XYZ file of C-alpha atoms in Angstrom:
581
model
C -46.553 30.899 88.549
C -48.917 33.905 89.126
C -49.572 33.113 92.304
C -45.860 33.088 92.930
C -45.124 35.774 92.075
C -47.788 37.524 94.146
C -46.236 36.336 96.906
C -42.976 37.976 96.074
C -44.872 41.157 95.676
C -46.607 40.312 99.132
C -43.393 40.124 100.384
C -42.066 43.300 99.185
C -44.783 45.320 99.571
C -44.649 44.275 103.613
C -40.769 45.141 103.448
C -41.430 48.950 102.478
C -44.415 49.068 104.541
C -41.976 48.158 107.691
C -39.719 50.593 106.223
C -42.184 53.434 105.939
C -41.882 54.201 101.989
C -44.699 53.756 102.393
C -47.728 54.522 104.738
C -48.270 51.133 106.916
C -52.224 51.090 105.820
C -51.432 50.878 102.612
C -52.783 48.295 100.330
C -54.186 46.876 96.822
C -55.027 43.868 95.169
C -51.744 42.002 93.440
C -52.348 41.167 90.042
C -50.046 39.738 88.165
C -50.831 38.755 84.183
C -49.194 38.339 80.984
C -48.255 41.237 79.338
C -50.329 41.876 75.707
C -46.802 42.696 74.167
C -43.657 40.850 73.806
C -40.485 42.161 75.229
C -42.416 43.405 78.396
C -41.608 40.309 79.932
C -43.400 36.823 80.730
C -45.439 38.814 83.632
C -46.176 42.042 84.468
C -48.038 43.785 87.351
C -49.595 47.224 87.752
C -49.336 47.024 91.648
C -47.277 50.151 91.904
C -49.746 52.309 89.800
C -52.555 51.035 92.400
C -50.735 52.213 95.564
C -49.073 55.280 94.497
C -51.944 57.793 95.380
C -52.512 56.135 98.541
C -48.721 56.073 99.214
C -48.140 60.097 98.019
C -45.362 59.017 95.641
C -45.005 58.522 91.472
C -46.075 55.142 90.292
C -42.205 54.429 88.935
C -41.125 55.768 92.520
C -43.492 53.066 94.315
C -42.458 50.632 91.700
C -38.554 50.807 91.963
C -38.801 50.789 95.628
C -40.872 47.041 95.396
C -38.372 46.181 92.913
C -35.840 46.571 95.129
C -37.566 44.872 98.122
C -38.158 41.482 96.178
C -36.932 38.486 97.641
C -34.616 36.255 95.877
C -36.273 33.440 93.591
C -34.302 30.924 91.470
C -37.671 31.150 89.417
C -36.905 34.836 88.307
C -34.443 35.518 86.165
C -34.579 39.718 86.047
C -37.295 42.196 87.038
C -37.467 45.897 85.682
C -39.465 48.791 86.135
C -41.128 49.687 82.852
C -43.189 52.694 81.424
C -45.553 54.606 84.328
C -44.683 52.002 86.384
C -45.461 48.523 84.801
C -43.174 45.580 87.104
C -42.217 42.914 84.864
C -40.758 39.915 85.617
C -38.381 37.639 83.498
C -38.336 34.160 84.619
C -35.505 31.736 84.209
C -35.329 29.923 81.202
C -35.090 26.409 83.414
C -38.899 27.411 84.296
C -40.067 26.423 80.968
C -37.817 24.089 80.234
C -39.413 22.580 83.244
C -42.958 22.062 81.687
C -41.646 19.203 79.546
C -41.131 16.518 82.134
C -44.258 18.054 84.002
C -46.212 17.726 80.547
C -44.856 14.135 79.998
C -45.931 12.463 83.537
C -48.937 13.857 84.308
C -50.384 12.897 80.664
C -54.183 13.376 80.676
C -53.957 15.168 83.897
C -51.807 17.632 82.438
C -53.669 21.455 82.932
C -56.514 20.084 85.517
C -56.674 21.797 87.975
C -58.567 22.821 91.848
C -59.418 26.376 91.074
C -63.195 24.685 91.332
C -62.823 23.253 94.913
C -65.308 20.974 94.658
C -67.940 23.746 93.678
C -71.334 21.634 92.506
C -72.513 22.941 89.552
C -75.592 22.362 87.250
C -75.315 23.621 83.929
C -78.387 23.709 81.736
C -78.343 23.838 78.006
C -79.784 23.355 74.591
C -83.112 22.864 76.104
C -84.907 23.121 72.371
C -88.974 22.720 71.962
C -89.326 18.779 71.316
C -91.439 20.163 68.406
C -88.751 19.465 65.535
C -85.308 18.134 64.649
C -82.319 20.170 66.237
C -81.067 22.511 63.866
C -77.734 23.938 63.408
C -78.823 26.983 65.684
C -78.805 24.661 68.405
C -75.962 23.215 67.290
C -73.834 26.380 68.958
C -75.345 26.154 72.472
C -74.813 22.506 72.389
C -71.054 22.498 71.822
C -70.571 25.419 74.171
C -72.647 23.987 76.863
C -70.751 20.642 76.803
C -67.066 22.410 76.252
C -67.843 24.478 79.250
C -69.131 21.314 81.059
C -65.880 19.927 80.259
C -63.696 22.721 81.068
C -65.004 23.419 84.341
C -64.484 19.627 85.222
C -61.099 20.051 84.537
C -60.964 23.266 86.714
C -61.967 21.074 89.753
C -65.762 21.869 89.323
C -68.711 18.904 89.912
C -70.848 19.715 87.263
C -73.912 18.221 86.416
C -75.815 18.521 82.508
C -79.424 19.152 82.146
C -81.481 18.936 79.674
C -85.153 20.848 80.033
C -87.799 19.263 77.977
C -90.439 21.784 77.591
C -92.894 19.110 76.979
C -96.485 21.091 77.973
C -98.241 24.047 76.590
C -99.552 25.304 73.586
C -96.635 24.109 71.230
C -97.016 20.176 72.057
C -100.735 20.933 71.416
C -99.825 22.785 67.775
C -97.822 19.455 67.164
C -100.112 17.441 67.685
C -102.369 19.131 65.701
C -100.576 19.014 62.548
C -99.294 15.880 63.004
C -103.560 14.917 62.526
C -103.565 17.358 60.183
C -100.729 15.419 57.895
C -102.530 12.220 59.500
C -105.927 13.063 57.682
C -104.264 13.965 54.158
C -102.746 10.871 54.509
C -105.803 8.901 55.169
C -108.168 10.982 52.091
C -104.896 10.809 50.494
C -105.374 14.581 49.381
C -103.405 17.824 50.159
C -105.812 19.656 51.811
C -104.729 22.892 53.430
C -102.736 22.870 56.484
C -102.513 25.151 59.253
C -100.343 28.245 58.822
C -98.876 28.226 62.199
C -98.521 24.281 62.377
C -95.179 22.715 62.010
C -94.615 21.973 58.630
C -91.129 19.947 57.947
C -91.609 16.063 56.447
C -90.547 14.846 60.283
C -94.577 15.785 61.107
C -95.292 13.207 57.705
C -93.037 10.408 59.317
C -95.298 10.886 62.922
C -98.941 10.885 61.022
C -97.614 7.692 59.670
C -96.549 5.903 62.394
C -100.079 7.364 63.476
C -102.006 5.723 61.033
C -100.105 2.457 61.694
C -101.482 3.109 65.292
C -104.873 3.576 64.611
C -105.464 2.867 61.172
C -108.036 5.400 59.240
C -110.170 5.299 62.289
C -109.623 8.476 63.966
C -111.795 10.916 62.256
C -112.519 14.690 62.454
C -113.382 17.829 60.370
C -111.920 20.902 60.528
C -114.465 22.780 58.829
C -114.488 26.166 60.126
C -111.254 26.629 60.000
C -110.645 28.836 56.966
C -112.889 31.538 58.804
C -110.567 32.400 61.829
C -109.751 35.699 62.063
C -105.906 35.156 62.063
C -103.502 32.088 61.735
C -102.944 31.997 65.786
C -106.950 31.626 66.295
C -107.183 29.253 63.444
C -104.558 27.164 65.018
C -106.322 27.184 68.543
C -109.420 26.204 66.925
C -108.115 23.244 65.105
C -106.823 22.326 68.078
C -110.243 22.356 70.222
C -112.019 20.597 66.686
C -109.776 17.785 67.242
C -109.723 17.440 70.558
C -113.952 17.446 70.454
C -113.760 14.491 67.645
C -110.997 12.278 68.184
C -110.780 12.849 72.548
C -108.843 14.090 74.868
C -107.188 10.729 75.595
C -106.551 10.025 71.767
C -105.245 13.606 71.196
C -102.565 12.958 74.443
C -101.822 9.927 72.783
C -100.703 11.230 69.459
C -98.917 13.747 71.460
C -97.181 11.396 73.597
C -96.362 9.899 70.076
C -94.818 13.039 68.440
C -92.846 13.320 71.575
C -91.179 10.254 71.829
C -90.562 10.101 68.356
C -88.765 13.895 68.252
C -87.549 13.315 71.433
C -85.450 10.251 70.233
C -84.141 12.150 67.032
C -82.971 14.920 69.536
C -81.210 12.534 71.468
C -79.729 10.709 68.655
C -78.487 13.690 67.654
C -76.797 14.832 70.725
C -75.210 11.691 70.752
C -73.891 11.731 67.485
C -72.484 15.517 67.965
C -70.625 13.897 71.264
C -73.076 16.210 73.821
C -73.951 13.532 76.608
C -76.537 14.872 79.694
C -76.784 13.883 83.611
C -80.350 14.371 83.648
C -82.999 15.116 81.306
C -86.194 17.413 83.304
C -89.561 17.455 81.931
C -91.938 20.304 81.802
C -94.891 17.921 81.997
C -93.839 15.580 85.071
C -92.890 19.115 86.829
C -96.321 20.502 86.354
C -98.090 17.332 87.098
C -96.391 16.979 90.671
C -97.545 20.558 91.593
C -93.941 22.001 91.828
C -95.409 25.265 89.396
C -98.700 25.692 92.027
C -95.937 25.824 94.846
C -93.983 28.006 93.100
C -96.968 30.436 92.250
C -98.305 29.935 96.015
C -95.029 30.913 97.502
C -95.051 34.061 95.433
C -98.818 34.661 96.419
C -97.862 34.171 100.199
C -95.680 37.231 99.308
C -97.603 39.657 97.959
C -95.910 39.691 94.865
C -99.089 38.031 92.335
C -101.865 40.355 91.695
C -105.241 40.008 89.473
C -106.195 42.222 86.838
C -108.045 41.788 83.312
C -109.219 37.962 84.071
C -105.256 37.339 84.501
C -102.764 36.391 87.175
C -99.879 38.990 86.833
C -96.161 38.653 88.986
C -94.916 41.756 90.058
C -91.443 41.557 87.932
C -91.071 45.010 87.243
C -90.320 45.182 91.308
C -87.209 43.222 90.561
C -85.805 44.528 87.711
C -88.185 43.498 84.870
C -89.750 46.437 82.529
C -93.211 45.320 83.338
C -95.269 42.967 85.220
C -95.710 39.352 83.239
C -98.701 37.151 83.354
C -98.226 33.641 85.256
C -102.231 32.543 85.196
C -104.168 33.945 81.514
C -107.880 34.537 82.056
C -108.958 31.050 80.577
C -107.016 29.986 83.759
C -103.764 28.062 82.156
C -100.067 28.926 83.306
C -97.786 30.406 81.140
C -94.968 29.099 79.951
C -93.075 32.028 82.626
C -95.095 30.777 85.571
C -93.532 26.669 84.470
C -90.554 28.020 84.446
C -90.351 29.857 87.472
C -91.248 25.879 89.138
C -88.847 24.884 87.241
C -85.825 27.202 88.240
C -87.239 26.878 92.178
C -86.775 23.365 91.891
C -83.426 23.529 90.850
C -82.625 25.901 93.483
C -83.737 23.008 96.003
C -81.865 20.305 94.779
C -78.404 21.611 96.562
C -76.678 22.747 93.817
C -74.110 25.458 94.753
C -74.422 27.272 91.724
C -76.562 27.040 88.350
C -76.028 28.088 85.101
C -78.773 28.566 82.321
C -77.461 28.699 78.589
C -80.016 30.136 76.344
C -80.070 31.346 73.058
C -79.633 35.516 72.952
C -83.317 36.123 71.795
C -84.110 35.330 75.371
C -81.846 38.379 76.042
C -85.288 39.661 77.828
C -86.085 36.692 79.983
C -83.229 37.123 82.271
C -84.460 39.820 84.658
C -88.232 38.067 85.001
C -86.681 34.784 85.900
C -83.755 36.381 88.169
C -86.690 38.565 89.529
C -89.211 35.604 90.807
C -86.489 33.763 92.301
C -85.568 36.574 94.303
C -89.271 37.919 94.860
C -89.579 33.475 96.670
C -86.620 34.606 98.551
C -83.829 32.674 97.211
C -80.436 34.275 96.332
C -80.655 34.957 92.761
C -76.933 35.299 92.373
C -76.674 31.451 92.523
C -78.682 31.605 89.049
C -76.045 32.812 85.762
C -77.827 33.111 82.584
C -75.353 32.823 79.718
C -76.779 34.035 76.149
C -75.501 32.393 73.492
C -75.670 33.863 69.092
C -77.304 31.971 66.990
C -75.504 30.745 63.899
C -75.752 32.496 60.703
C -74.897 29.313 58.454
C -73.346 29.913 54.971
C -72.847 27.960 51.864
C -71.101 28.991 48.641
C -71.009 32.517 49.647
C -74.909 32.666 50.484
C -76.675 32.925 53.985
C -79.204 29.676 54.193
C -82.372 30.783 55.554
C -83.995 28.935 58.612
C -87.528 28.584 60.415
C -88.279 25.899 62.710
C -92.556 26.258 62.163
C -92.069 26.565 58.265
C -89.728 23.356 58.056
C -86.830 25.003 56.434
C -83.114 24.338 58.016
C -80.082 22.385 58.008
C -80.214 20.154 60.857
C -77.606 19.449 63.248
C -77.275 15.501 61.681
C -77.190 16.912 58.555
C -74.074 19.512 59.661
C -72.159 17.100 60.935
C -72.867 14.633 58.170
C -71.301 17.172 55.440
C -68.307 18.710 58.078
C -67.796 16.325 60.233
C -68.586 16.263 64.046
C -64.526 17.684 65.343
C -65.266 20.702 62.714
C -68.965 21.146 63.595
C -68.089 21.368 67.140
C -64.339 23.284 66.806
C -65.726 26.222 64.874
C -69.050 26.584 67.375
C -66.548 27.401 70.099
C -64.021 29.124 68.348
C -65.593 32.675 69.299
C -67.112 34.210 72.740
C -70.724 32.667 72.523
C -72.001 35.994 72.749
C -70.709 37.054 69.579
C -72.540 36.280 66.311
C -70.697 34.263 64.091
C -70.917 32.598 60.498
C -69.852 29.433 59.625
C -68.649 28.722 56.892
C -69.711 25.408 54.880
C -66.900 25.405 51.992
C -64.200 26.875 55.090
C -65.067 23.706 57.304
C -64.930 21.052 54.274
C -61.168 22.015 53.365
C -58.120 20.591 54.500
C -56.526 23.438 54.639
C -54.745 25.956 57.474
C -57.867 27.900 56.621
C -59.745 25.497 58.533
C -59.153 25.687 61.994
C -59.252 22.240 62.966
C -57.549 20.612 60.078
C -55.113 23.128 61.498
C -54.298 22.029 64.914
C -55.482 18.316 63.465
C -52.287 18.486 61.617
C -49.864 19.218 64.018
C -51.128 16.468 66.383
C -50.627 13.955 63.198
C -47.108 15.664 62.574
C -45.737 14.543 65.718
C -47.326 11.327 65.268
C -45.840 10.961 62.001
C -42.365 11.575 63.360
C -42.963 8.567 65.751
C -43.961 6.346 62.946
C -40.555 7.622 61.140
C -38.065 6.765 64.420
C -39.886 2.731 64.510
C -38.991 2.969 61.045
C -35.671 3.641 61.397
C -32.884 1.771 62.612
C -32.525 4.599 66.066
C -33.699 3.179 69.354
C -36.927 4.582 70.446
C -37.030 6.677 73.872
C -39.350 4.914 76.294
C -41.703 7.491 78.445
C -39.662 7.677 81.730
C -36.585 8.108 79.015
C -38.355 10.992 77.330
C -39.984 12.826 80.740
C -36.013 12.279 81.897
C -34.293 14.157 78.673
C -32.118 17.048 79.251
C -34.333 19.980 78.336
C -32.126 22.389 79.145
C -30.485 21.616 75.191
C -34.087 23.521 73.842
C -32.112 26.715 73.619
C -33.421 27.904 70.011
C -35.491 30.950 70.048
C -38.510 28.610 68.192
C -37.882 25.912 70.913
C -38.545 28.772 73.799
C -41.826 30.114 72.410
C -43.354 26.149 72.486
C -41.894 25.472 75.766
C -43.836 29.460 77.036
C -46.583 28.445 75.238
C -47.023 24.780 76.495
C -46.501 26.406 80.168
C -49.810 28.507 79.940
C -52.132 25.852 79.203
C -53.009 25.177 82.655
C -53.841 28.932 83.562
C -55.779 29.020 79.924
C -57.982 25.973 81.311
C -58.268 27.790 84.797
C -59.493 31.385 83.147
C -61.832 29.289 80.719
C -63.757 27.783 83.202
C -64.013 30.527 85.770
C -64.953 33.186 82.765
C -67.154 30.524 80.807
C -65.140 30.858 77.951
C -64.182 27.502 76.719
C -63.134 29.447 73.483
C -60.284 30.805 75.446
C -58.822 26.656 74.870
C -59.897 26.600 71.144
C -57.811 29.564 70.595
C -54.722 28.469 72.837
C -55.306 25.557 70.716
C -54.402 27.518 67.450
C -51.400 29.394 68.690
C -49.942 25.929 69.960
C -50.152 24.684 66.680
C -48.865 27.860 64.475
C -45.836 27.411 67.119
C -45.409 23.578 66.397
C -45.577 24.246 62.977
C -42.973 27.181 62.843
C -40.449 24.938 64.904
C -41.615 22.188 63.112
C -41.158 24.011 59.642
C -37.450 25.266 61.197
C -35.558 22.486 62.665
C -35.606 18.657 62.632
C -36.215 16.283 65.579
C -34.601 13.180 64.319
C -30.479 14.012 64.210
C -27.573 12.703 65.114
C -27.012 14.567 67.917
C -28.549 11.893 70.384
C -29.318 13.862 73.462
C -30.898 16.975 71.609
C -32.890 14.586 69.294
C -34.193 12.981 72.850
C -35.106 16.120 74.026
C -36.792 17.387 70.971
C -38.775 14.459 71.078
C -40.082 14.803 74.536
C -40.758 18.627 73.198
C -42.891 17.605 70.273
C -44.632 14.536 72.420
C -45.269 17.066 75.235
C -46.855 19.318 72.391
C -49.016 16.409 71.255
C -50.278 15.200 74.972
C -51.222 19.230 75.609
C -53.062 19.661 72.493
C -54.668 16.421 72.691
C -56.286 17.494 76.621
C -57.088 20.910 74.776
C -59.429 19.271 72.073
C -60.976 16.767 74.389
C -62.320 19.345 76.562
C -63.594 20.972 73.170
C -64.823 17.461 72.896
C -62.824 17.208 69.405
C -60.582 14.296 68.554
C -57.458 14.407 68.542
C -55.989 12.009 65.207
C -52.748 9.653 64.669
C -53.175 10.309 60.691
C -55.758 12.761 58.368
């Protein structure tokens, strides 16, 4: 309907440049929205205030005069000049009464859209170090990632999901470390100390077992020594080269390739439990082994834009935006986990994507510019790349914050949320804010069944209208078939709670459309909740099943066309949408 109505403004706005109210150069952008207050209107537009200094006349002057040039549209009902200069429209009540049929026979299809065209798009997301269970801090990047996945599939968007396994450096070496660290506890059967900085949750027990089933008590080593590093970071290094020396470099791959599979699975069970499914899952490893971070460094040497100093291979960043230059080569020669990642992100930009999309937590916050930087600096168009930053979850239970730490074992995982709330509320309340906005959730709020609960909410009002269903085969009426319903006479929805469904069913489409193109697929979850308060309130305010044959037929293909709408809304949230509680 916006665009419409832009052309109606098109229109006018050539009519009084042919009539010289205007000069004939004279132009701005039409934008026409909804209006933040009711009783301006269904949609407003601020074109008069944009061409009244180029046009020498008052906004309301400018206004009145494109007011007056409008064409006639059945669509519109009235159109009035309001405040400085505001042009709202009124549209015809047949408009929304319109929706209904439209609602009923395109079903699933209702809201999709081509706003998209086609546009391939890689998004990237959760991404977490294969060095522990997910957790319910990854739990938020994981429902956003796959909501906007969804979302801008249903904006006309090919999208492809990717999962980055950052499967080499230091941290797979630190795992396997105190995996043989739990490994040789197991095997004196004491508790000897363990590393500080080595990953302590009972998942690293569960590996040194399946270790020891392995290799039995054969793979020996002491880490004597140990207790007289200087800090916990050179005491963890130093483990690491002990048990490398005694055990092998082969062995010590082995027991990494061990720990990986074995998180790696867990992480994937999860994901599939929470309902987050991904196109393709990249390793770090495979990348590095088929020379794709050398290129990547040798294109940026061919450049100019790598320098040495201190032992160290440094990258110009702070050329493109970064506050300082960044290592890519240390002095003991190995690449940072920066110089793997700018391989990674060239790759990507090779593999004909149109546009990508990183989603990272918001302590990378500082990564951005570095990793915009290099792929500009190897002469790509950085603008391709989006980084979205997403909060972290601040997870609450019985009033009091639970504290987390991936190294020191202690978090809720994501298996263990969704076991206790459920996967629809897990995922619901994760994308019920903008992702860059921190957020609580709420344990006890999640767990009640209650309007409280946001879910439950909407959860209800889907299971209303099937309950009203179930009541009409129960009774002795004739049930409407589909083509029946889509062919009702909605022009009998003439109560004032009838017309606020029928508006708000009408913007779901546009809601879907600004979702995907502003990466907000909490713009749905909260269309979501106003569609339900306004079911309920009709719902709470007049019956569907009367006498009155006609009206009951029409309410019906209301309330249905309410139930198909919200159902699309939650399964782009990737949230079911159930017949009973």
């Amino acid at each position: 309907m916006q665009a419409r109505l832009a052309e109606l403004l098109e229109s006018a706005l050539q009519n009084v440049r042919d009539r010289g109210v205007i000069p004939a150069d004279t132009t701005a952008q039409i934008q026409v929205e909804r209006p933040r207050e009711e009783g301006h209107g269904d949609f407003a537009c601020n074109l008069a205030m944009r061409l009244a200094k180029a046009a020498g006349k008052p906004p309301r002057e400018v206004a009145e005069a494109l007011v007056a040039a409008l064409p006639y549209a059945p669509e519109v009902a009235a159109v009035e000049v309001a405040g400085p200069g505001f042009i709202n429209f009124h549209l015809a009540e047949w408009v929304f009464q319109a929706v209904v049929p439209e609602v009923l026979r395109a079903g699933e299809r209702f809201g999709r859209g081509d706003t998209g065209a086609g546009e391939r798009v890689q998004i990237e997301f959760v991404s977490a170090n294969p060095t522990g269970p997910l957790h319910v801090g990854h739990g938020r990047g994981a429902a956003y990632g796959d909501a906007l996945a969804r979302v801008m599939r249903a904006a006309g968007y090919e999208v492809d999901c990717e999962y980055y396994v950052n499967d080499a450096g230091r941290q797979m070496a630190i795992l396997a470390a105190s995996v043989m660290s739990r490994y040789r506890q197991q095997v004196l059967g004491t508790d000897e100390a363990f590393p500080e900085k080595g990953y302590q949750g009972d998942y690293i027990r569960d590996i040194a077992a399946q270790v020891r089933e392995r290799f039995g008590d054969e793979l020996e080593f002491n880490p004597s020594g140990l207790t007289d590093a200087e800090d916990p970071e050179t005491g963890i290094d130093f483990l690491i080269r002990r048990i490398r020396e005694q055990i092998g470099d082969e062995t010590f791959g082995d027991v990494r390739k061990m720990a990986l599979a074995h998180i790696l699975g867990e992480i994937r069970a999860d994901l599939d439990a929470f309902g987050v499914a991904f196109d393709t899952w990249a390793h770090e490893q495979a990348l590095v082994d088929a020379g794709t971070v050398d290129q990547a460094l040798a294109g940026l040497r061919e450049r100019d834009h790598l320098y040495e100093a201190n032992g160290a291979t440094w990258f110009r960043s702070s050329a493109f935006g970064d506050e300082k230059d960044r290592v890519v080569i240390r002095a003991d020669g190995a690449a940072t986990y920066f110089a793997n990642d700018i391989g990674y992100h060239r790759a990507k930009f090779h593999r004909e994507f149109d546009h990508l999309i990183d989603i990272w937590g918001a302590d990378h916050h500082g990564y951005v510019a570095r990793v915009k930087g290099a792929m500009q600096a190897l002469g790509l168009d950085a603008e391709r790349l989006e980084i979205q930053l997403v909060q972290f979850a601040n997870l609450f239970r019985a009033g009091e914050k639970v504290a987390m730490s991936t190294r020191a074992g202690q978090y809720v995982t994501l298996r263990e949320l969704v076991d206790e709330v459920g996967r629809d509320a897990a995922r619901f309340i994760y994308v019920l804010r903008r992702s860059d906005q921190h957020m609580d959730f709420d344990l006890e709020v999640a767990k009640q069944e209650t309007e409280d609960n946001p879910v439950y909410y909407i959860h209800y009002a889907h299971v209303r209208i099937s309950s009203i269903h179930a009541k009409l085969a129960d009774s002795d009426r004739p049930e409407p078939s589909a083509e029946e319903l889509a062919g009702a006479d909605t022009t009998l929805l003439a109560e004032a709670k009838e017309a606020r469904l029928l508006r708000q069913l009408q913007r779901y489409p546009e809601t879907v459309a600004m979702a995907a193109g502003g990466r907000e697929p909490h713009r749905v979850a909260r269309y979501l909740q106003e569609l339900a308060s306004e079911f309920h309130t009709f719902y709470n305010s007049h019956r569907v099943l009367i006498d009155d044959a006609e009206l009951m037929r029409a309410r019906l293909a209301l309330v249905e066309a309410v139930r198909q709408v919200l159902a699309n809304g939650l399964g782009l949230l990737g949230v079911a949408a159930p017949e009973r509680m």
